[in-house]
Amino acid sequence: PLTDMPNRLLFTERINQALKTAQQSGKQFALLYFDLDRFKNINDSFGHLFGDYILRMVAERLTAEFRGPDTVARLGGDEFVLLFSDIEGPADVFEAAERIVRAFRKPFHTNARDFFLTASIGVTIFPDHGEDSDTLVSNADLAMYHAKRLGGDRFRVFTTGMQKEVIRRINLENYLRRAWEVENFDLLYQPLVDAATCRLTGAEALLRWNDLGIGPVSPSEFIPLAEETGLILPLGYWVLERACRQVRQWRESGLPDVHVSVNVTARQLSEARFPEELRRILQAADVKSDALTVEITEDTLMSSTRQSIELLRELKETGVQISIDDFGTGYSSLSYLKRFPVDTLKIDRSFVFDLPEDKDSVAIVRSILALAKNLGLKVIAEGVETRPQLDFLTTEGCDGIQGFYFSRPVSGHQIMGAYPVGER
Ligand code: C2E
Ligand code: MG
Ligand code: MG
């Protein structure tokens, strides 16, 4: 009733009709599974009534983009399916999907403000991707989900590989939950070295998950999964507690000035109680707030909501340092640097990798250093593996160095044994 559109039942009937016609004529037809990106934010921040209002505009836009005798139906929430019967070939469908994605890049105007809501679309074509309505719809859903995982604002056509990936993901999700129940994680620390003196100044805490069943899984794979499932919240506090206790241990064993950096995700920053919990954790470990740096990726910062920006300010007031991780990869407008209370930029290792030979990397690194200097920010280079990289970065005025050249991530205990260093 909200959108005056057919529901799932009616839609299934229409697909069945299309199936019959296609079987007789030998023609193809296609399904588009449509879902708004981050629509939940609208409901959460502005309430469901307002969400419904936006959904009506979405339905209007979808119908406006959509010509011909075919059907648009709402499956519930912000999910819609579109039926393209009687197509000439896949190109028609791709063109239509692209047109819809593009239509959703335009803002929605409301009295209060403009909203940007991009869309993700999954595509299936009969008979290649399914021969009955259930399979066609669920495979289109799967393809939509893949479009989302790639960042949304795009369409994806179903492939059988997608099923395999989903099965791996579901297995991984189960393993991950179990690993959390038995605390099957470990925290390693990668030394952070002062560029001028080559002395140890701190270490970045990096999570490790060595599951006997499936072997080691990279944090680049399981952190996003923990983020999606919400497990990152308890896991993230676990990491913070561990890291803070480690700082105290270092202090007690004669490394009084070594501080620790901890990676924090968007989901963690969306928790209003995060700054308070952080304070509690620091207190419990008897560690001063300036011994802790919170690392947030540039991507996370760019997509942060008003609440999480407030939260960053609150964090800053507690005295912890804030560092932008993977800097340079976010395709961001640099103006955001003025809005966020940031202390340090960490140059992404993709720019360090081919220093000092690659002209573009040299130019990018020099620009980042100049920018940081003008804004009064410190710069740390990640992924430093060779002496020429180190020498270049030091000469150019980089403040901190992290990378395999000095050390791989090691146990908290090994940090105590091996340092302080003062040698190249
Ligand atoms: P990151 O925060 O950018 O961490 C640096 C990554 O670069 C680490 O990978 C580290 O092992 C690797 N690395 C350091 N030096 C070198 C080098 O010289 N050469 C090369 N090739 N690599 C180097 P790792 O440990 O696999 O972590 C990957 C990412 O996973 C991290 O990137 C971080 O975003 C995330 N992550 C790890 N631990 C945590 C955690 O406790 N919480 C959260 N939220 N994310 C974490
Ligand atoms: Mg990091
Ligand atoms: Mg990084």
Short mmCIF file of C-alpha atoms and ligand atoms in Angstrom, two decimals:
data_model
loop_
_atom_site.label_atom_id
_atom_site.label_comp_id
_atom_site.label_asym_id
_atom_site.label_seq_id
_atom_site.Cartn_x
_atom_site.Cartn_y
_atom_site.Cartn_z
CA PRO A 1 0.00 0.00 0.00
CA LEU A 2 2.83 2.43 0.78
CA THR A 3 4.03 2.58 -2.80
CA ASP A 4 0.95 1.34 -4.67
CA MET A 5 3.11 -1.32 -6.18
CA PRO A 6 2.49 -5.04 -6.67
CA ASN A 7 3.74 -7.22 -3.83
CA ARG A 8 5.74 -10.42 -3.89
CA LEU A 9 2.72 -12.63 -4.60
CA LEU A 10 1.54 -10.69 -7.59
CA PHE A 11 5.08 -10.38 -8.83
CA THR A 12 5.61 -14.15 -8.73
CA GLU A 13 2.51 -14.51 -10.86
CA ARG A 14 3.92 -12.06 -13.39
CA ILE A 15 7.21 -13.93 -13.53
CA ASN A 16 5.36 -17.17 -14.12
CA GLN A 17 3.52 -15.53 -17.01
CA ALA A 18 6.83 -14.28 -18.41
CA LEU A 19 8.24 -17.79 -18.02
CA LYS A 20 5.43 -19.26 -20.09
CA THR A 21 5.71 -16.65 -22.81
CA ALA A 22 9.49 -16.97 -22.97
CA GLN A 23 9.33 -20.74 -23.18
CA GLN A 24 6.92 -20.52 -26.10
CA SER A 25 8.75 -17.76 -27.97
CA GLY A 26 12.27 -18.89 -27.08
CA LYS A 27 13.04 -15.34 -25.91
CA GLN A 28 14.87 -14.16 -22.82
CA PHE A 29 13.68 -12.03 -19.95
CA ALA A 30 15.49 -10.45 -17.02
CA LEU A 31 15.03 -9.62 -13.37
CA LEU A 32 16.61 -6.67 -11.59
CA TYR A 33 16.83 -6.87 -7.83
CA PHE A 34 17.08 -3.34 -6.50
CA ASP A 35 18.17 -2.22 -3.04
CA LEU A 36 19.08 1.21 -1.71
CA ASP A 37 22.54 1.66 -0.21
CA ARG A 38 22.62 2.61 3.48
CA PHE A 39 18.90 3.19 3.65
CA LYS A 40 18.98 1.98 7.24
CA ASN A 41 20.80 5.20 8.16
CA ILE A 42 17.79 7.22 7.06
CA ASN A 43 15.38 5.16 9.15
CA ASP A 44 17.73 5.22 12.12
CA SER A 45 18.45 8.93 11.99
CA PHE A 46 15.13 10.38 10.86
CA GLY A 47 12.54 7.80 11.89
CA HIS A 48 10.38 5.37 9.96
CA LEU A 49 7.76 7.89 8.90
CA PHE A 50 10.37 9.89 7.11
CA GLY A 51 11.84 6.65 5.75
CA ASP A 52 8.44 5.82 4.26
CA TYR A 53 8.25 9.24 2.69
CA ILE A 54 11.64 8.69 1.02
CA LEU A 55 10.55 5.23 -0.11
CA ARG A 56 7.58 6.72 -1.92
CA MET A 57 9.95 9.02 -3.78
CA VAL A 58 12.16 6.06 -4.58
CA ALA A 59 9.18 4.17 -6.00
CA GLU A 60 8.28 7.18 -8.12
CA ARG A 61 11.77 7.47 -9.48
CA LEU A 62 11.89 3.78 -10.28
CA THR A 63 8.63 3.90 -12.18
CA ALA A 64 9.70 7.05 -14.00
CA GLU A 65 12.87 5.33 -15.20
CA PHE A 66 10.94 2.38 -16.31
CA ARG A 67 9.08 2.27 -19.60
CA GLY A 68 7.06 -0.43 -21.24
CA PRO A 69 4.56 -2.99 -20.05
CA ASP A 70 6.77 -4.64 -17.46
CA THR A 71 6.40 -4.76 -13.71
CA VAL A 72 8.04 -3.10 -10.73
CA ALA A 73 7.21 -4.65 -7.37
CA ARG A 74 8.17 -3.90 -3.82
CA LEU A 75 9.30 -6.93 -1.86
CA GLY A 76 9.43 -5.04 1.41
CA GLY A 77 11.76 -2.56 3.07
CA ASP A 78 13.84 -0.82 0.47
CA GLU A 79 13.92 -3.83 -1.85
CA PHE A 80 12.30 -3.74 -5.25
CA VAL A 81 12.30 -6.14 -8.20
CA LEU A 82 11.84 -5.21 -11.82
CA LEU A 83 10.77 -7.53 -14.57
CA PHE A 84 12.01 -6.97 -18.11
CA SER A 85 10.13 -9.35 -20.33
CA ASP A 86 10.78 -9.79 -23.99
CA ILE A 87 14.30 -8.42 -24.22
CA GLU A 88 16.43 -8.70 -27.33
CA GLY A 89 19.59 -9.62 -25.43
CA PRO A 90 21.66 -8.95 -22.30
CA ALA A 91 22.83 -5.56 -23.59
CA ASP A 92 19.29 -4.18 -23.20
CA VAL A 93 19.25 -5.20 -19.57
CA PHE A 94 22.69 -3.83 -18.76
CA GLU A 95 21.73 -0.54 -20.33
CA ALA A 96 18.56 -0.39 -18.22
CA ALA A 97 20.38 -1.33 -15.01
CA GLU A 98 23.01 1.32 -15.65
CA ARG A 99 20.29 3.88 -16.35
CA ILE A 100 18.61 3.17 -13.03
CA VAL A 101 21.88 3.28 -11.08
CA ARG A 102 22.61 6.64 -12.68
CA ALA A 103 19.11 7.94 -11.92
CA PHE A 104 19.73 7.29 -8.24
CA ARG A 105 22.86 9.41 -8.15
CA LYS A 106 20.63 12.47 -8.26
CA PRO A 107 19.68 13.72 -4.79
CA PHE A 108 16.21 13.45 -3.28
CA HIS A 109 14.85 16.83 -2.35
CA THR A 110 12.86 17.20 0.84
CA ASN A 111 11.88 20.28 2.83
CA ALA A 112 14.53 19.52 5.39
CA ARG A 113 17.50 18.86 3.11
CA ASP A 114 18.78 16.89 0.15
CA PHE A 115 19.50 13.20 0.49
CA PHE A 116 21.92 11.18 -1.56
CA LEU A 117 20.88 7.55 -1.78
CA THR A 118 22.65 5.37 -4.29
CA ALA A 119 21.36 1.96 -5.35
CA SER A 120 22.70 -1.55 -5.84
CA ILE A 121 21.21 -3.85 -8.44
CA GLY A 122 21.56 -7.58 -9.10
CA VAL A 123 20.63 -8.96 -12.51
CA THR A 124 19.50 -12.42 -13.63
CA ILE A 125 18.51 -13.45 -17.11
CA PHE A 126 16.20 -16.33 -17.99
CA PRO A 127 17.15 -19.07 -18.81
CA ASP A 128 20.92 -18.64 -18.13
CA HIS A 129 20.63 -17.82 -14.42
CA GLY A 130 17.62 -19.85 -13.37
CA GLU A 131 14.60 -21.56 -14.84
CA ASP A 132 11.99 -20.82 -12.19
CA SER A 133 10.93 -17.69 -10.41
CA ASP A 134 12.43 -18.58 -7.00
CA THR A 135 15.88 -19.26 -8.44
CA LEU A 136 15.81 -16.16 -10.62
CA VAL A 137 14.83 -13.93 -7.70
CA SER A 138 17.26 -15.39 -5.19
CA ASN A 139 20.17 -15.33 -7.65
CA ALA A 140 19.38 -11.71 -8.50
CA ASP A 141 19.37 -11.02 -4.75
CA LEU A 142 22.80 -12.65 -4.49
CA ALA A 143 24.15 -10.54 -7.35
CA MET A 144 22.72 -7.43 -5.65
CA TYR A 145 24.51 -8.39 -2.48
CA HIS A 146 27.78 -8.58 -4.45
CA ALA A 147 27.15 -5.14 -5.91
CA LYS A 148 26.80 -3.92 -2.31
CA ARG A 149 29.96 -5.55 -1.14
CA LEU A 150 31.85 -3.76 -3.89
CA GLY A 151 30.67 -0.49 -2.38
CA GLY A 152 27.20 -0.17 -3.88
CA ASP A 153 26.15 2.35 -6.52
CA ARG A 154 26.42 -0.26 -9.29
CA PHE A 155 24.85 -3.32 -10.82
CA ARG A 156 26.21 -6.86 -10.98
CA VAL A 157 25.12 -9.75 -13.16
CA PHE A 158 24.76 -13.13 -11.45
CA THR A 159 27.58 -15.69 -11.84
CA THR A 160 27.87 -19.16 -10.33
CA GLY A 161 31.10 -18.06 -8.59
CA MET A 162 28.96 -15.84 -6.39
CA GLN A 163 27.38 -18.89 -4.78
CA LYS A 164 30.76 -20.35 -3.87
CA GLU A 165 31.83 -17.08 -2.34
CA VAL A 166 28.69 -16.88 -0.26
CA ILE A 167 29.20 -20.41 1.03
CA ARG A 168 32.75 -19.55 2.06
CA ARG A 169 31.46 -16.46 3.76
CA ILE A 170 28.79 -18.31 5.69
CA ASN A 171 31.33 -20.88 6.83
CA LEU A 172 33.73 -18.14 7.80
CA GLU A 173 31.01 -16.36 9.70
CA ASN A 174 30.30 -19.49 11.75
CA TYR A 175 33.99 -20.08 12.41
CA LEU A 176 34.42 -16.46 13.41
CA ARG A 177 31.63 -16.64 15.98
CA ARG A 178 33.11 -19.77 17.43
CA ALA A 179 36.56 -18.23 17.53
CA TRP A 180 35.12 -15.35 19.52
CA GLU A 181 33.44 -17.68 21.99
CA VAL A 182 36.73 -19.42 22.77
CA GLU A 183 38.85 -16.26 22.41
CA ASN A 184 40.86 -17.76 19.61
CA PHE A 185 42.52 -14.46 18.70
CA ASP A 186 45.91 -12.99 19.20
CA LEU A 187 47.23 -9.47 19.10
CA LEU A 188 50.59 -8.73 17.48
CA TYR A 189 52.43 -5.43 17.47
CA GLN A 190 54.34 -3.81 14.64
CA PRO A 191 57.01 -1.34 15.75
CA LEU A 192 56.68 2.28 14.82
CA VAL A 193 60.03 4.00 14.53
CA ASP A 194 61.02 7.66 14.61
CA ALA A 195 62.43 8.53 11.18
CA ALA A 196 65.17 10.84 12.41
CA THR A 197 66.50 8.82 15.34
CA CYS A 198 65.30 5.32 14.37
CA ARG A 199 64.15 4.78 17.92
CA LEU A 200 61.01 2.87 18.83
CA THR A 201 58.16 5.27 19.60
CA GLY A 202 55.16 3.01 19.46
CA ALA A 203 53.55 -0.02 17.91
CA GLU A 204 50.40 -0.79 15.95
CA ALA A 205 48.22 -3.54 17.36
CA LEU A 206 47.24 -6.00 14.61
CA LEU A 207 44.74 -8.73 15.17
CA ARG A 208 45.48 -12.35 14.25
CA TRP A 209 43.10 -15.26 13.89
CA ASN A 210 44.71 -18.65 13.50
CA ASP A 211 41.92 -21.14 13.17
CA LEU A 212 43.01 -24.76 13.22
CA GLY A 213 40.07 -25.70 11.03
CA ILE A 214 40.66 -23.30 8.17
CA GLY A 215 44.20 -22.00 8.68
CA PRO A 216 45.15 -18.37 9.14
CA VAL A 217 42.63 -15.84 7.82
CA SER A 218 43.84 -12.33 7.02
CA PRO A 219 42.30 -9.48 9.00
CA SER A 220 41.57 -7.84 5.66
CA GLU A 221 39.07 -10.66 5.16
CA PHE A 222 37.65 -11.24 8.63
CA ILE A 223 37.49 -7.66 9.91
CA PRO A 224 34.93 -6.64 7.25
CA LEU A 225 32.97 -9.76 8.14
CA ALA A 226 33.09 -8.89 11.85
CA GLU A 227 32.01 -5.39 10.90
CA GLU A 228 29.00 -6.66 8.95
CA THR A 229 27.90 -9.08 11.62
CA GLY A 230 28.43 -6.70 14.52
CA LEU A 231 31.02 -8.93 16.15
CA ILE A 232 33.48 -6.07 15.74
CA LEU A 233 31.92 -4.35 18.76
CA PRO A 234 32.92 -6.89 21.45
CA LEU A 235 36.02 -7.86 19.48
CA GLY A 236 37.06 -4.23 19.17
CA TYR A 237 36.81 -3.67 22.92
CA TRP A 238 38.80 -6.83 23.46
CA VAL A 239 41.57 -5.45 21.22
CA LEU A 240 41.54 -2.11 23.03
CA GLU A 241 41.75 -3.76 26.46
CA ARG A 242 44.59 -6.00 25.39
CA ALA A 243 46.51 -3.20 23.74
CA CYS A 244 46.18 -0.90 26.76
CA ARG A 245 47.33 -3.62 29.14
CA GLN A 246 50.29 -4.19 26.85
CA VAL A 247 51.26 -0.54 27.07
CA ARG A 248 51.32 -0.84 30.86
CA GLN A 249 53.46 -3.96 30.65
CA TRP A 250 55.91 -2.19 28.37
CA ARG A 251 56.03 0.70 30.78
CA GLU A 252 56.67 -1.62 33.71
CA SER A 253 59.47 -3.38 31.87
CA GLY A 254 61.39 -0.25 31.06
CA LEU A 255 59.73 1.10 27.92
CA PRO A 256 57.92 4.07 29.45
CA ASP A 257 57.29 6.04 26.26
CA VAL A 258 56.09 3.42 23.84
CA HIS A 259 52.51 4.04 22.84
CA VAL A 260 50.06 1.89 20.98
CA SER A 261 47.90 2.39 17.89
CA VAL A 262 44.61 0.54 17.55
CA ASN A 263 42.52 0.25 14.37
CA VAL A 264 38.88 1.25 14.77
CA THR A 265 36.04 0.70 12.30
CA ALA A 266 32.97 2.69 11.28
CA ARG A 267 30.66 0.50 13.30
CA GLN A 268 32.69 1.07 16.45
CA LEU A 269 32.52 4.81 15.85
CA SER A 270 28.76 4.64 15.54
CA GLU A 271 28.43 3.54 19.15
CA ALA A 272 27.66 6.54 21.32
CA ARG A 273 29.22 4.90 24.35
CA PHE A 274 32.57 4.36 22.59
CA PRO A 275 34.48 7.34 24.12
CA GLU A 276 33.26 6.46 27.58
CA GLU A 277 34.21 2.80 27.20
CA LEU A 278 37.59 3.87 25.96
CA ARG A 279 38.11 6.03 29.03
CA ARG A 280 37.08 3.14 31.25
CA ILE A 281 39.50 0.78 29.49
CA LEU A 282 42.38 3.26 29.82
CA GLN A 283 41.64 3.74 33.49
CA ALA A 284 41.38 0.03 34.19
CA ALA A 285 44.77 -0.49 32.54
CA ASP A 286 46.20 2.54 34.33
CA VAL A 287 47.36 4.06 31.05
CA LYS A 288 47.20 7.74 30.13
CA SER A 289 45.08 8.62 27.12
CA ASP A 290 48.00 10.16 25.22
CA ALA A 291 49.60 6.71 25.05
CA LEU A 292 46.81 5.56 22.74
CA THR A 293 46.28 6.38 19.07
CA VAL A 294 43.08 5.45 17.30
CA GLU A 295 43.53 4.64 13.59
CA ILE A 296 40.60 5.27 11.29
CA THR A 297 40.81 4.60 7.57
CA GLU A 298 40.26 7.44 5.17
CA ASP A 299 37.29 5.56 3.70
CA THR A 300 35.61 5.33 7.08
CA LEU A 301 36.15 9.02 7.73
CA MET A 302 34.73 9.94 4.35
CA SER A 303 31.55 7.99 4.88
CA SER A 304 31.09 9.02 8.48
CA THR A 305 27.82 10.43 9.69
CA ARG A 306 27.31 13.56 11.71
CA GLN A 307 27.11 11.48 14.89
CA SER A 308 30.46 9.83 14.31
CA ILE A 309 32.11 13.20 13.66
CA GLU A 310 30.77 14.38 17.00
CA LEU A 311 32.08 11.19 18.50
CA LEU A 312 35.54 11.84 17.05
CA ARG A 313 35.56 15.24 18.72
CA GLU A 314 34.58 13.61 21.98
CA LEU A 315 37.34 11.06 21.53
CA LYS A 316 39.82 13.83 20.94
CA GLU A 317 38.75 15.47 24.17
CA THR A 318 39.61 12.35 26.10
CA GLY A 319 43.19 12.97 24.97
CA VAL A 320 43.75 10.07 22.59
CA GLN A 321 45.48 10.76 19.28
CA ILE A 322 43.67 10.26 15.99
CA SER A 323 45.39 8.96 12.93
CA ILE A 324 44.08 8.57 9.36
CA ASP A 325 44.99 5.14 8.06
CA ASP A 326 45.59 4.19 4.41
CA PHE A 327 45.80 7.87 3.57
CA GLY A 328 45.60 8.64 -0.13
CA THR A 329 43.38 5.73 -1.11
CA GLY A 330 40.02 7.29 -0.31
CA TYR A 331 39.64 9.49 -3.41
CA SER A 332 38.59 12.08 -0.92
CA SER A 333 38.15 15.77 -1.00
CA LEU A 334 40.87 17.10 1.23
CA SER A 335 38.60 19.69 2.76
CA TYR A 336 37.49 17.09 5.26
CA LEU A 337 40.88 17.39 6.96
CA LYS A 338 39.78 20.73 8.31
CA ARG A 339 36.62 19.27 9.83
CA PHE A 340 38.14 16.34 11.65
CA PRO A 341 40.32 16.55 14.73
CA VAL A 342 43.21 14.61 13.23
CA ASP A 343 46.82 14.35 14.45
CA THR A 344 48.55 12.03 12.00
CA LEU A 345 48.34 10.84 8.40
CA LYS A 346 49.54 7.34 7.57
CA ILE A 347 50.63 7.21 3.95
CA ASP A 348 49.22 4.07 2.40
CA ARG A 349 51.79 1.47 1.52
CA SER A 350 50.74 1.44 -2.14
CA PHE A 351 52.55 4.80 -2.47
CA VAL A 352 55.61 3.62 -0.56
CA PHE A 353 55.97 0.40 -2.49
CA ASP A 354 57.73 1.80 -5.58
CA LEU A 355 59.64 4.65 -3.94
CA PRO A 356 61.94 6.24 -4.88
CA GLU A 357 61.89 5.16 -8.56
CA ASP A 358 58.28 5.83 -9.46
CA LYS A 359 57.77 9.48 -10.34
CA ASP A 360 54.06 9.47 -9.48
CA SER A 361 54.59 7.95 -6.06
CA VAL A 362 57.34 10.46 -5.37
CA ALA A 363 55.02 13.30 -6.31
CA ILE A 364 52.16 11.95 -4.22
CA VAL A 365 54.31 11.37 -1.14
CA ARG A 366 55.87 14.84 -1.43
CA SER A 367 52.42 16.41 -1.72
CA ILE A 368 51.12 14.54 1.31
CA LEU A 369 54.13 15.66 3.32
CA ALA A 370 53.68 19.28 2.25
CA LEU A 371 49.97 19.18 3.00
CA ALA A 372 50.55 17.67 6.42
CA LYS A 373 53.21 20.23 7.23
CA ASN A 374 50.90 23.11 6.36
CA LEU A 375 48.11 21.65 8.45
CA GLY A 376 50.40 20.85 11.37
CA LEU A 377 49.92 17.09 11.10
CA LYS A 378 52.45 14.31 11.57
CA VAL A 379 53.10 11.76 8.83
CA ILE A 380 53.87 8.08 9.18
CA ALA A 381 54.81 5.92 6.18
CA GLU A 382 53.46 2.38 6.14
CA GLY A 383 54.94 -0.64 4.42
CA VAL A 384 58.56 0.50 4.37
CA GLU A 385 60.55 -2.53 3.29
CA THR A 386 63.83 -1.26 1.85
CA ARG A 387 66.67 1.04 2.72
CA PRO A 388 66.14 3.32 -0.33
CA GLN A 389 62.49 3.79 0.72
CA LEU A 390 63.59 4.63 4.23
CA ASP A 391 66.26 7.08 3.07
CA PHE A 392 63.90 8.83 0.70
CA LEU A 393 61.18 9.23 3.35
CA THR A 394 63.64 10.45 5.96
CA THR A 395 65.16 13.02 3.63
CA GLU A 396 61.72 14.27 2.65
CA GLY A 397 60.82 14.87 6.28
CA CYS A 398 58.50 12.00 7.13
CA ASP A 399 58.08 11.68 10.92
CA GLY A 400 57.48 8.00 11.52
CA ILE A 401 58.28 4.73 9.78
CA GLN A 402 56.49 1.43 9.96
CA GLY A 403 57.23 -1.65 7.89
CA PHE A 404 59.05 -4.91 7.40
CA TYR A 405 62.37 -3.05 7.02
CA PHE A 406 62.39 -2.60 10.79
CA SER A 407 60.13 -5.42 11.84
CA ARG A 408 57.14 -7.55 10.99
CA PRO A 409 54.34 -7.60 13.54
CA VAL A 410 55.63 -9.44 16.63
CA SER A 411 54.34 -10.40 20.06
CA GLY A 412 54.15 -7.78 22.79
CA HIS A 413 56.91 -9.63 24.56
CA GLN A 414 59.25 -9.55 21.56
CA ILE A 415 58.87 -5.78 21.39
CA MET A 416 60.34 -5.57 24.86
CA GLY A 417 63.26 -7.82 23.95
CA ALA A 418 64.28 -6.20 20.72
CA TYR A 419 64.07 -2.52 21.55
CA PRO A 420 64.89 0.29 21.87
CA VAL A 421 66.78 0.25 18.63
CA GLY A 422 68.69 3.20 17.36
CA GLU A 423 70.17 1.81 14.23
CA ARG A 424 69.25 1.72 10.64
P1 C2E B 1 46.52 -1.46 8.45
O1 C2E B 1 45.92 -0.87 9.67
O2 C2E B 1 46.87 -0.54 7.34
O3 C2E B 1 47.79 -2.28 8.94
C1 C2E B 1 48.98 -2.40 8.25
C2 C2E B 1 49.04 -3.68 7.49
O4 C2E B 1 50.19 -3.67 6.66
C3 C2E B 1 49.19 -4.93 8.38
O5 C2E B 1 48.53 -6.00 7.72
C4 C2E B 1 50.70 -5.14 8.36
O6 C2E B 1 51.07 -6.46 8.66
C5 C2E B 1 51.02 -4.78 6.95
N1 C2E B 1 52.40 -4.36 6.77
C6 C2E B 1 53.16 -3.69 7.65
N2 C2E B 1 54.37 -3.43 7.16
C7 C2E B 1 54.40 -3.95 5.92
C8 C2E B 1 55.41 -4.00 4.89
O7 C2E B 1 56.52 -3.50 5.03
N3 C2E B 1 55.07 -4.59 3.73
C9 C2E B 1 53.83 -5.14 3.53
N4 C2E B 1 53.59 -5.71 2.38
N5 C2E B 1 52.88 -5.12 4.49
C10 C2E B 1 53.16 -4.51 5.67
P2 C2E B 1 47.54 -6.95 8.48
O8 C2E B 1 48.05 -7.23 9.87
O9 C2E B 1 47.28 -8.11 7.57
O10 C2E B 1 46.24 -6.08 8.64
C11 C2E B 1 45.49 -5.70 7.53
C12 C2E B 1 44.44 -4.71 7.91
O11 C2E B 1 43.45 -5.31 8.76
C13 C2E B 1 44.96 -3.53 8.70
O12 C2E B 1 45.53 -2.59 7.83
C14 C2E B 1 43.73 -3.05 9.40
O13 C2E B 1 42.97 -2.24 8.54
C15 C2E B 1 42.97 -4.33 9.64
N6 C2E B 1 43.16 -4.73 11.04
C16 C2E B 1 44.14 -5.47 11.61
N7 C2E B 1 43.95 -5.60 12.94
C17 C2E B 1 42.80 -4.92 13.23
C18 C2E B 1 42.08 -4.67 14.45
O14 C2E B 1 42.44 -5.07 15.57
N8 C2E B 1 40.93 -3.93 14.34
C19 C2E B 1 40.52 -3.44 13.13
N9 C2E B 1 39.40 -2.72 13.10
N10 C2E B 1 41.19 -3.65 11.98
C20 C2E B 1 42.32 -4.37 12.03
MG MG B 2 46.27 0.63 10.80
MG MG B 3 47.23 1.21 6.84
#
